[in-house]
Amino acid sequence: MIQKIRVNDARFPLAKGAGSDAIHRDPIYSYAVTSLIDDSGIVGTGFAFTLGEGNDLVCKAAEFYAMQLKGRDIEELMADFGSVFNQLSNEQQFRWLGPHKGIVHLALASVTNACYDLWAKKRGLPLWKLLNDLSAEEVVSTLDLSYLEDELTAGQAIHLLKENLAGKDKRERILQTGYPGYDTSIGWFNYSDEKVRENCKKAIAEGFTAMKLKVGSTDPERDIRRSHIVREEAGDSVKVMLDANQQWTLPQALKICKELQGMNPYWIEEPTHPDDILAHKVLADAIAPTKLALGEHVPNRIIFKNYLQTGSAGFIQADAVRVGGVSEFITISLLCRKYGIPVVPHVGDMGQLHQHLVLFNHISMGHEALFLEHIPHLQQHFVHPVKVTGGVYQTPMEPGSSCDLKSLN
Amino acid sequence: MIQKIRVNDARFPLAKGAGSDAIHRDPIYSYAVTSLIDDSGIVGTGFAFTLGEGNDLVCKAAEFYAMQLKGRDIEELMADFGSVFNQLSNEQQFRWLGPHKGIVHLALASVTNACYDLWAKKRGLPLWKLLNDLSAEEVVSTLDLSYLEDELTAGQAIHLLKENLAGKDKRERILQTGYPGYDTSIGWFNYSDEKVRENCKKAIAEGFTAMKLKVGSTDPERDIRRSHIVREEAGDSVKVMLDANQQWTLPQALKICKELQGMNPYWIEEPTHPDDILAHKVLADAIAPTKLALGEHVPNRIIFKNYLQTGSAGFIQADAVRVGGVSEFITISLLCRKYGIPVVPHVGDMGQLHQHLVLFNHISMGHEALFLEHIPHLQQHFVHPVKVTGGVYQTPMEPGSSCDLKSLN
């Protein structure tokens, strides 16, 4: 039984320049952390990610949701978590503040993730293992599929999971080899050209075969110059992604993306405003076969559904610490699987939680094991930091979702 | 010069059943109120609307924005308010919590509206008069048109306003006759059939020629029965609108809307989730010529742009206490004018602020003077409550935007 609730505002200043992009010049990586303390003494930990300012507001909202779980048994909650999620996210007064977006939804992510962590710890299993052992019906019971009836009913979701039982054994081999990573920290926006070049060399020496550069400069020449530096250092066989962090207008994006195609980017990420579904569609059509990646700022399954329906996203970057937590992340992954679109999460969690989720997506859902973003900056703060060796995430074996922070333990 | 900032959490419990709809069964109408206190002693008042829970979080976020205006001169701020709005709404850490949606954007509405109120009070003019006296260039300087470059540049916005200078004199006659209202309070969700019938009679006796019923029941028969009660009482010449408050899935909406067409609704409002642009498009096409109305929960100009581009909205219900305040409301109204779609605001402000804005939309922008929602429940709390006589809003003459609350004065 969940006996006590604690919500903590945890902020971690970064080294100079780290984490910077075209719009976020000086972020403070922060977590609104929910702890659900079970009467067995086990603590379920979950969080949402923010860039500092306002992290306290997410904490306040998380308290509101978490208080409603007091006295509940975690196995009972998770047996029908889809309904729990639906009820929490539609609380009639609080709902006005979204619905299903912004601070209230970040807060719901924090609480939801704490539920999944507690569930896995009580079963003594790493989260990926717990999820992979569930039946299709059990998985779908944890999901809120409301407002997806035109694309994904519970029956269709169960069918999709059952279809992918074939090949599950084979896909489990990834547990031994590990899930590939890609390096986001070679090319933060404020890094000098020299530092970017040096970081590329380092990433390649470490074994990474994919890496990302921040673009979206006021001066497009800077973006083009730096993207060619990365391509030069990386060679043709390495995948190089470019991330504009919403900095372009549609007319700008149409022009600049064409120019950037010269260095053969694997994807172009967040070219413009994350709410502008139709602009992404126009752009995707104009720059095909180059693909767009997006989702870092997309708050819920309904907007992702629209992105998939328009065919504007080549890669979906849902983030379980931005959408309503693990539950909604799985829902979005199922939608993507239906559409044949890879899920490559944005890792506001620094990959701690997502290393579990991509293993589930690959093994149980049949998603391709493409690669998972890797950002090393907060590693020293986690009790069980991700282990990335040779550019590959090593399978986590501790019970839970690897989200415990040292400062709260 | 703005010398002091005050933000208040003002909540107003309603009479039993009032304000209820299919999803909000028991709301507490609440305002997160920003007061900008000028060194001249004049107080600019603005607010965002919520349903109670979490109104304090909107207040906290409003403080964050308002503090950044301390020491600034209001005329200087408003001369380039488009840039001010752009900077505030893109504050690099706080932006993560939206962007441009949810609690942070509600908070920005509160602060923005206080700026407009202070501006009008310092000039000694009702807000509608101040706005109508601005040149096209001055209006556009108050707007943030970023991410609309594909549809509405500053040049195009100025052109649109200048085009509509012709006929302005004629349209000003509405200042004498008043702006028509429609009655939302005849048919709250929890009212009995008898009470709905009685309220219809009352509304018609008061002079209203348009009214709205809440639908979205679990039992569609209830919706159909009640909608026919209203039509019966109202007769064929009165416009009757139906509001489902997002309660239907797309498959449900497709079915129920066809059945509701039997009573000839003037519009069907918020049939499904406000983020589901494509579902609205499918539904709009299926039920034409019956039109959809939406916007009460749409947070910003970019999503409205997508709704307009898909042609799924017959009426746009932007609310200046939901989107980023007066400035973004005007931006959205310009977009709608371009598309020939009427703006019929949702009135989280109980019409206090919007009575000014629809006069501007009609007189300066050439929007049709259709009607403005009327909800009487909070009238006793305002210093200058709206005056609706014979179903018509009487033109407000006091300086400012009519948003001062008695409890804060």
PDB file of N, CA and C in Angstrom, chain A residues 277-337:
ATOM      1  N   ILE A 277       1.474  21.185 -37.027  1.00  0.00           N
ATOM      2  CA  ILE A 277       1.422  19.904 -37.729  1.00  0.00           C
ATOM      3  C   ILE A 277       1.471  20.115 -39.246  1.00  0.00           C
ATOM      4  N   LEU A 278       0.720  21.080 -39.732  1.00  0.00           N
ATOM      5  CA  LEU A 278       0.642  21.270 -41.189  1.00  0.00           C
ATOM      6  C   LEU A 278       1.934  21.827 -41.775  1.00  0.00           C
ATOM      7  N   ALA A 279       2.631  22.669 -41.023  1.00  0.00           N
ATOM      8  CA  ALA A 279       3.920  23.172 -41.518  1.00  0.00           C
ATOM      9  C   ALA A 279       4.912  22.014 -41.656  1.00  0.00           C
ATOM     10  N   HIS A 280       4.897  21.088 -40.708  1.00  0.00           N
ATOM     11  CA  HIS A 280       5.777  19.915 -40.798  1.00  0.00           C
ATOM     12  C   HIS A 280       5.431  19.079 -42.027  1.00  0.00           C
ATOM     13  N   LYS A 281       4.154  19.006 -42.330  1.00  0.00           N
ATOM     14  CA  LYS A 281       3.721  18.233 -43.501  1.00  0.00           C
ATOM     15  C   LYS A 281       4.252  18.868 -44.789  1.00  0.00           C
ATOM     16  N   VAL A 282       4.094  20.178 -44.903  1.00  0.00           N
ATOM     17  CA  VAL A 282       4.585  20.894 -46.092  1.00  0.00           C
ATOM     18  C   VAL A 282       6.093  20.688 -46.231  1.00  0.00           C
ATOM     19  N   LEU A 283       6.794  20.825 -45.120  1.00  0.00           N
ATOM     20  CA  LEU A 283       8.252  20.697 -45.134  1.00  0.00           C
ATOM     21  C   LEU A 283       8.684  19.271 -45.477  1.00  0.00           C
ATOM     22  N   ALA A 284       8.026  18.297 -44.846  1.00  0.00           N
ATOM     23  CA  ALA A 284       8.387  16.892 -45.094  1.00  0.00           C
ATOM     24  C   ALA A 284       8.236  16.560 -46.573  1.00  0.00           C
ATOM     25  N   ASP A 285       7.151  17.021 -47.162  1.00  0.00           N
ATOM     26  CA  ASP A 285       6.937  16.752 -48.587  1.00  0.00           C
ATOM     27  C   ASP A 285       8.010  17.427 -49.443  1.00  0.00           C
ATOM     28  N   ALA A 286       8.413  18.625 -49.014  1.00  0.00           N
ATOM     29  CA  ALA A 286       9.362  19.402 -49.828  1.00  0.00           C
ATOM     30  C   ALA A 286      10.779  18.833 -49.770  1.00  0.00           C
ATOM     31  N   ILE A 287      11.143  18.207 -48.665  1.00  0.00           N
ATOM     32  CA  ILE A 287      12.546  17.776 -48.541  1.00  0.00           C
ATOM     33  C   ILE A 287      12.714  16.266 -48.633  1.00  0.00           C
ATOM     34  N   ALA A 288      11.636  15.531 -48.918  1.00  0.00           N
ATOM     35  CA  ALA A 288      11.765  14.076 -49.080  1.00  0.00           C
ATOM     36  C   ALA A 288      12.856  13.812 -50.119  1.00  0.00           C
ATOM     37  N   PRO A 289      13.690  12.792 -49.960  1.00  0.00           N
ATOM     38  CA  PRO A 289      13.586  11.710 -48.976  1.00  0.00           C
ATOM     39  C   PRO A 289      14.219  12.007 -47.613  1.00  0.00           C
ATOM     40  N   THR A 290      14.787  13.225 -47.425  1.00  0.00           N
ATOM     41  CA  THR A 290      15.281  13.568 -46.083  1.00  0.00           C
ATOM     42  C   THR A 290      14.085  13.575 -45.123  1.00  0.00           C
ATOM     43  N   LYS A 291      14.294  13.017 -43.939  1.00  0.00           N
ATOM     44  CA  LYS A 291      13.175  12.881 -43.012  1.00  0.00           C
ATOM     45  C   LYS A 291      13.233  13.840 -41.836  1.00  0.00           C
ATOM     46  N   LEU A 292      12.069  14.146 -41.305  1.00  0.00           N
ATOM     47  CA  LEU A 292      11.977  14.982 -40.107  1.00  0.00           C
ATOM     48  C   LEU A 292      11.854  14.100 -38.868  1.00  0.00           C
ATOM     49  N   ALA A 293      12.431  14.565 -37.778  1.00  0.00           N
ATOM     50  CA  ALA A 293      12.246  13.933 -36.472  1.00  0.00           C
ATOM     51  C   ALA A 293      11.609  14.962 -35.552  1.00  0.00           C
ATOM     52  N   LEU A 294      10.658  14.534 -34.744  1.00  0.00           N
ATOM     53  CA  LEU A 294       9.991  15.485 -33.849  1.00  0.00           C
ATOM     54  C   LEU A 294       9.289  14.760 -32.714  1.00  0.00           C
ATOM     55  N   GLY A 295       9.000  15.488 -31.668  1.00  0.00           N
ATOM     56  CA  GLY A 295       8.261  14.917 -30.553  1.00  0.00           C
ATOM     57  C   GLY A 295       8.727  15.388 -29.185  1.00  0.00           C
ATOM     58  N   GLU A 296       9.911  15.938 -29.117  1.00  0.00           N
ATOM     59  CA  GLU A 296      10.463  16.405 -27.841  1.00  0.00           C
ATOM     60  C   GLU A 296       9.495  17.314 -27.081  1.00  0.00           C
ATOM     61  N   HIS A 297       8.758  18.138 -27.813  1.00  0.00           N
ATOM     62  CA  HIS A 297       7.830  19.072 -27.167  1.00  0.00           C
ATOM     63  C   HIS A 297       6.367  18.712 -27.396  1.00  0.00           C
ATOM     64  N   VAL A 298       6.100  17.532 -27.922  1.00  0.00           N
ATOM     65  CA  VAL A 298       4.709  17.144 -28.181  1.00  0.00           C
ATOM     66  C   VAL A 298       4.153  16.465 -26.932  1.00  0.00           C
ATOM     67  N   PRO A 299       3.075  17.006 -26.358  1.00  0.00           N
ATOM     68  CA  PRO A 299       2.682  16.576 -25.017  1.00  0.00           C
ATOM     69  C   PRO A 299       1.853  15.304 -24.913  1.00  0.00           C
ATOM     70  N   ASN A 300       1.150  14.897 -25.960  1.00  0.00           N
ATOM     71  CA  ASN A 300       0.225  13.783 -25.737  1.00  0.00           C
ATOM     72  C   ASN A 300      -0.036  12.946 -26.986  1.00  0.00           C
ATOM     73  N   ARG A 301      -0.675  11.829 -26.772  1.00  0.00           N
ATOM     74  CA  ARG A 301      -0.937  10.837 -27.814  1.00  0.00           C
ATOM     75  C   ARG A 301      -1.794  11.379 -28.954  1.00  0.00           C
ATOM     76  N   ILE A 302      -2.643  12.359 -28.639  1.00  0.00           N
ATOM     77  CA  ILE A 302      -3.583  12.847 -29.647  1.00  0.00           C
ATOM     78  C   ILE A 302      -2.854  13.656 -30.717  1.00  0.00           C
ATOM     79  N   ILE A 303      -1.927  14.494 -30.270  1.00  0.00           N
ATOM     80  CA  ILE A 303      -1.154  15.288 -31.239  1.00  0.00           C
ATOM     81  C   ILE A 303      -0.213  14.365 -32.033  1.00  0.00           C
ATOM     82  N   PHE A 304       0.372  13.384 -31.347  1.00  0.00           N
ATOM     83  CA  PHE A 304       1.190  12.407 -32.087  1.00  0.00           C
ATOM     84  C   PHE A 304       0.344  11.690 -33.143  1.00  0.00           C
ATOM     85  N   LYS A 305      -0.886  11.364 -32.779  1.00  0.00           N
ATOM     86  CA  LYS A 305      -1.774  10.723 -33.759  1.00  0.00           C
ATOM     87  C   LYS A 305      -1.904  11.597 -35.002  1.00  0.00           C
ATOM     88  N   ASN A 306      -2.123  12.890 -34.804  1.00  0.00           N
ATOM     89  CA  ASN A 306      -2.250  13.799 -35.944  1.00  0.00           C
ATOM     90  C   ASN A 306      -0.959  13.859 -36.761  1.00  0.00           C
ATOM     91  N   TYR A 307       0.185  13.874 -36.085  1.00  0.00           N
ATOM     92  CA  TYR A 307       1.466  13.870 -36.814  1.00  0.00           C
ATOM     93  C   TYR A 307       1.582  12.609 -37.670  1.00  0.00           C
ATOM     94  N   LEU A 308       1.191  11.472 -37.099  1.00  0.00           N
ATOM     95  CA  LEU A 308       1.283  10.216 -37.850  1.00  0.00           C
ATOM     96  C   LEU A 308       0.287  10.209 -39.003  1.00  0.00           C
ATOM     97  N   GLN A 309      -0.914  10.706 -38.754  1.00  0.00           N
ATOM     98  CA  GLN A 309      -1.940  10.707 -39.804  1.00  0.00           C
ATOM     99  C   GLN A 309      -1.547  11.563 -41.004  1.00  0.00           C
ATOM    100  N   THR A 310      -0.818  12.657 -40.744  1.00  0.00           N
ATOM    101  CA  THR A 310      -0.408  13.512 -41.862  1.00  0.00           C
ATOM    102  C   THR A 310       0.844  12.980 -42.545  1.00  0.00           C
ATOM    103  N   GLY A 311       1.537  12.040 -41.897  1.00  0.00           N
ATOM    104  CA  GLY A 311       2.756  11.506 -42.503  1.00  0.00           C
ATOM    105  C   GLY A 311       3.903  12.505 -42.524  1.00  0.00           C
ATOM    106  N   SER A 312       3.940  13.393 -41.531  1.00  0.00           N
ATOM    107  CA  SER A 312       4.978  14.422 -41.567  1.00  0.00           C
ATOM    108  C   SER A 312       6.220  14.061 -40.758  1.00  0.00           C
ATOM    109  N   ALA A 313       6.141  12.985 -39.978  1.00  0.00           N
ATOM    110  CA  ALA A 313       7.284  12.635 -39.128  1.00  0.00           C
ATOM    111  C   ALA A 313       7.917  11.331 -39.610  1.00  0.00           C
ATOM    112  N   GLY A 314       9.210  11.370 -39.866  1.00  0.00           N
ATOM    113  CA  GLY A 314       9.937  10.154 -40.230  1.00  0.00           C
ATOM    114  C   GLY A 314      10.433   9.405 -39.009  1.00  0.00           C
ATOM    115  N   PHE A 315      10.587  10.138 -37.905  1.00  0.00           N
ATOM    116  CA  PHE A 315      11.001   9.566 -36.625  1.00  0.00           C
ATOM    117  C   PHE A 315      10.197  10.260 -35.530  1.00  0.00           C
ATOM    118  N   ILE A 316       9.722   9.480 -34.590  1.00  0.00           N
ATOM    119  CA  ILE A 316       8.944  10.060 -33.488  1.00  0.00           C
ATOM    120  C   ILE A 316       9.784  10.033 -32.212  1.00  0.00           C
ATOM    121  N   GLN A 317       9.950  11.212 -31.619  1.00  0.00           N
ATOM    122  CA  GLN A 317      10.830  11.363 -30.452  1.00  0.00           C
ATOM    123  C   GLN A 317      10.040  11.596 -29.166  1.00  0.00           C
ATOM    124  N   ALA A 318       9.010  10.796 -28.955  1.00  0.00           N
ATOM    125  CA  ALA A 318       8.248  10.898 -27.715  1.00  0.00           C
ATOM    126  C   ALA A 318       9.200  10.767 -26.527  1.00  0.00           C
ATOM    127  N   ASP A 319       8.889  11.464 -25.463  1.00  0.00           N
ATOM    128  CA  ASP A 319       9.735  11.443 -24.266  1.00  0.00           C
ATOM    129  C   ASP A 319       8.833  11.124 -23.073  1.00  0.00           C
ATOM    130  N   ALA A 320       9.147  10.031 -22.381  1.00  0.00           N
ATOM    131  CA  ALA A 320       8.300   9.576 -21.268  1.00  0.00           C
ATOM    132  C   ALA A 320       8.365  10.509 -20.058  1.00  0.00           C
ATOM    133  N   VAL A 321       9.252  11.505 -20.087  1.00  0.00           N
ATOM    134  CA  VAL A 321       9.234  12.514 -19.023  1.00  0.00           C
ATOM    135  C   VAL A 321       8.671  13.843 -19.545  1.00  0.00           C
ATOM    136  N   ARG A 322       7.980  13.784 -20.677  1.00  0.00           N
ATOM    137  CA  ARG A 322       7.236  14.945 -21.227  1.00  0.00           C
ATOM    138  C   ARG A 322       5.765  14.549 -21.430  1.00  0.00           C
ATOM    139  N   VAL A 323       5.507  13.448 -22.158  1.00  0.00           N
ATOM    140  CA  VAL A 323       4.132  12.950 -22.269  1.00  0.00           C
ATOM    141  C   VAL A 323       3.748  12.388 -20.896  1.00  0.00           C
ATOM    142  N   GLY A 324       2.534  11.897 -20.762  1.00  0.00           N
ATOM    143  CA  GLY A 324       2.081  11.470 -19.436  1.00  0.00           C
ATOM    144  C   GLY A 324       2.753  10.233 -18.864  1.00  0.00           C
ATOM    145  N   GLY A 325       4.042  10.064 -19.072  1.00  0.00           N
ATOM    146  CA  GLY A 325       4.785   8.974 -18.450  1.00  0.00           C
ATOM    147  C   GLY A 325       4.806   7.706 -19.297  1.00  0.00           C
ATOM    148  N   VAL A 326       5.285   6.618 -18.666  1.00  0.00           N
ATOM    149  CA  VAL A 326       5.493   5.341 -19.357  1.00  0.00           C
ATOM    150  C   VAL A 326       4.227   4.901 -20.082  1.00  0.00           C
ATOM    151  N   SER A 327       3.096   5.004 -19.422  1.00  0.00           N
ATOM    152  CA  SER A 327       1.841   4.541 -20.011  1.00  0.00           C
ATOM    153  C   SER A 327       1.584   5.202 -21.361  1.00  0.00           C
ATOM    154  N   GLU A 328       1.615   6.518 -21.407  1.00  0.00           N
ATOM    155  CA  GLU A 328       1.318   7.200 -22.671  1.00  0.00           C
ATOM    156  C   GLU A 328       2.445   6.997 -23.685  1.00  0.00           C
ATOM    157  N   PHE A 329       3.680   6.853 -23.197  1.00  0.00           N
ATOM    158  CA  PHE A 329       4.791   6.539 -24.106  1.00  0.00           C
ATOM    159  C   PHE A 329       4.534   5.228 -24.844  1.00  0.00           C
ATOM    160  N   ILE A 330       4.048   4.232 -24.123  1.00  0.00           N
ATOM    161  CA  ILE A 330       3.755   2.934 -24.754  1.00  0.00           C
ATOM    162  C   ILE A 330       2.602   3.078 -25.758  1.00  0.00           C
ATOM    163  N   THR A 331       1.599   3.842 -25.377  1.00  0.00           N
ATOM    164  CA  THR A 331       0.480   4.097 -26.295  1.00  0.00           C
ATOM    165  C   THR A 331       0.980   4.707 -27.604  1.00  0.00           C
ATOM    166  N   ILE A 332       1.830   5.709 -27.477  1.00  0.00           N
ATOM    167  CA  ILE A 332       2.355   6.394 -28.671  1.00  0.00           C
ATOM    168  C   ILE A 332       3.221   5.430 -29.490  1.00  0.00           C
ATOM    169  N   SER A 333       3.981   4.587 -28.791  1.00  0.00           N
ATOM    170  CA  SER A 333       4.826   3.608 -29.496  1.00  0.00           C
ATOM    171  C   SER A 333       3.974   2.621 -30.292  1.00  0.00           C
ATOM    172  N   LEU A 334       2.824   2.234 -29.732  1.00  0.00           N
ATOM    173  CA  LEU A 334       1.915   1.331 -30.461  1.00  0.00           C
ATOM    174  C   LEU A 334       1.372   2.011 -31.718  1.00  0.00           C
ATOM    175  N   LEU A 335       0.971   3.265 -31.567  1.00  0.00           N
ATOM    176  CA  LEU A 335       0.500   4.024 -32.736  1.00  0.00           C
ATOM    177  C   LEU A 335       1.580   4.077 -33.814  1.00  0.00           C
ATOM    178  N   CYS A 336       2.799   4.352 -33.379  1.00  0.00           N
ATOM    179  CA  CYS A 336       3.918   4.443 -34.332  1.00  0.00           C
ATOM    180  C   CYS A 336       4.154   3.096 -35.021  1.00  0.00           C
ATOM    181  N   ARG A 337       4.042   2.034 -34.251  1.00  0.00           N
ATOM    182  CA  ARG A 337       4.242   0.695 -34.825  1.00  0.00           C
ATOM    183  C   ARG A 337       3.206   0.431 -35.903  1.00  0.00           C
TER     184      ARG A 337
END
